[in-house]
C-alpha positions as a Python dict, from the first residue, in 0.01 Angstrom:
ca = {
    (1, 'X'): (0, 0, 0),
    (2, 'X'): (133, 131, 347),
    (3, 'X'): (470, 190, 179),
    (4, 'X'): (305, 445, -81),
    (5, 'X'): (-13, 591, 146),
    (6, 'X'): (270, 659, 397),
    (7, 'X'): (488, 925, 147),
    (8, 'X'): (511, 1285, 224),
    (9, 'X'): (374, 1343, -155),
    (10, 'X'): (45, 1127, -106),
    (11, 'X'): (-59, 1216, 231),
    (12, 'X'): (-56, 1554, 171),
    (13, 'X'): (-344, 1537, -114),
    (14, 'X'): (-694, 1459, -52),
    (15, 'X'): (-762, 1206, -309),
    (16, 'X'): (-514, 895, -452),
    (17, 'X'): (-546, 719, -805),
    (18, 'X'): (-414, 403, -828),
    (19, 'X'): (-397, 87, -1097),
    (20, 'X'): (-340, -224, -1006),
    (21, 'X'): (-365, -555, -1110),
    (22, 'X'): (-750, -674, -1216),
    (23, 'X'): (-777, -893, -931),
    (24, 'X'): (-508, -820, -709),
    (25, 'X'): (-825, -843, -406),
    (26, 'X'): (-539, -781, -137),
    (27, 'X'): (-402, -478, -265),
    (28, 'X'): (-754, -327, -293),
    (29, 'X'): (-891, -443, 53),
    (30, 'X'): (-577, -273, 187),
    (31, 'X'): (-650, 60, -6),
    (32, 'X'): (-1028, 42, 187),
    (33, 'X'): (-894, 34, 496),
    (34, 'X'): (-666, 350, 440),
    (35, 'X'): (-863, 568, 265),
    (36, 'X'): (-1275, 649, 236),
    (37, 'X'): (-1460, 627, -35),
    (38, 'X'): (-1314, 391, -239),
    (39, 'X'): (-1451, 300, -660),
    (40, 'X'): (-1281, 118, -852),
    (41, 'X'): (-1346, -24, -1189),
    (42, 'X'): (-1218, -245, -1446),
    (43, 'X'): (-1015, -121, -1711),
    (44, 'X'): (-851, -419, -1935),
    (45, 'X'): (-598, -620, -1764),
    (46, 'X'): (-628, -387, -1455),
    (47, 'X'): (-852, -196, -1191),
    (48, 'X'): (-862, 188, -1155),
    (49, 'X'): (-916, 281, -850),
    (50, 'X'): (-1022, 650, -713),
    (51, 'X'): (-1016, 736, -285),
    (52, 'X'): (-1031, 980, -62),
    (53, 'X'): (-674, 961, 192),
    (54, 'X'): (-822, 942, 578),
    (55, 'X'): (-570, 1191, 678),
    (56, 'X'): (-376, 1153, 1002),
    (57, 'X'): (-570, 1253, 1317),
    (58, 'X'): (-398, 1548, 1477),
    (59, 'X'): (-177, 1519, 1785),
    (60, 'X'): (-379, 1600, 2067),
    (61, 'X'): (-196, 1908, 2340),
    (62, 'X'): (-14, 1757, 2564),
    (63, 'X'): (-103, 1909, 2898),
    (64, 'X'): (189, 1778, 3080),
    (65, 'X'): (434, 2030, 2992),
    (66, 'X'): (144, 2310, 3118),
    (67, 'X'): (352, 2489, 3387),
    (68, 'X'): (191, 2537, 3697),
}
């Protein structure tokens, strides 16, 4: 999950579709803790799932290199 959430390509869009195995409970408990608002539902053999990406916070200014 951390391997795919982490690509240029995904992080960049708001929302991430996904199928995975019906039952695969690890895969989807990882997926809740990246992203917000998570749904999923069944869909034969595997689980769509639909989330919003919690985008990276932004670097705070560093005040260090404020000259005097």
């Amino acid at each position: 999950v951390d391997a795919v959430v982490d690509t240029p390509e995904v992080r960049e869009r708001p929302r991430l579709e996904a199928t995975i195995p019906l039952g695969d409970a690890e895969t989807l408990e990882r997926i809740r803790e990246r992203a917000d608002e998570v749904a999923s539902r069944p869909a034969g053999a595997t689980a769509l799932l639909d989330a919003s990406i919690q985008q990276p916070p932004e670097p705070e200014p560093d005040d260090a290199d404020d000259g005097p």
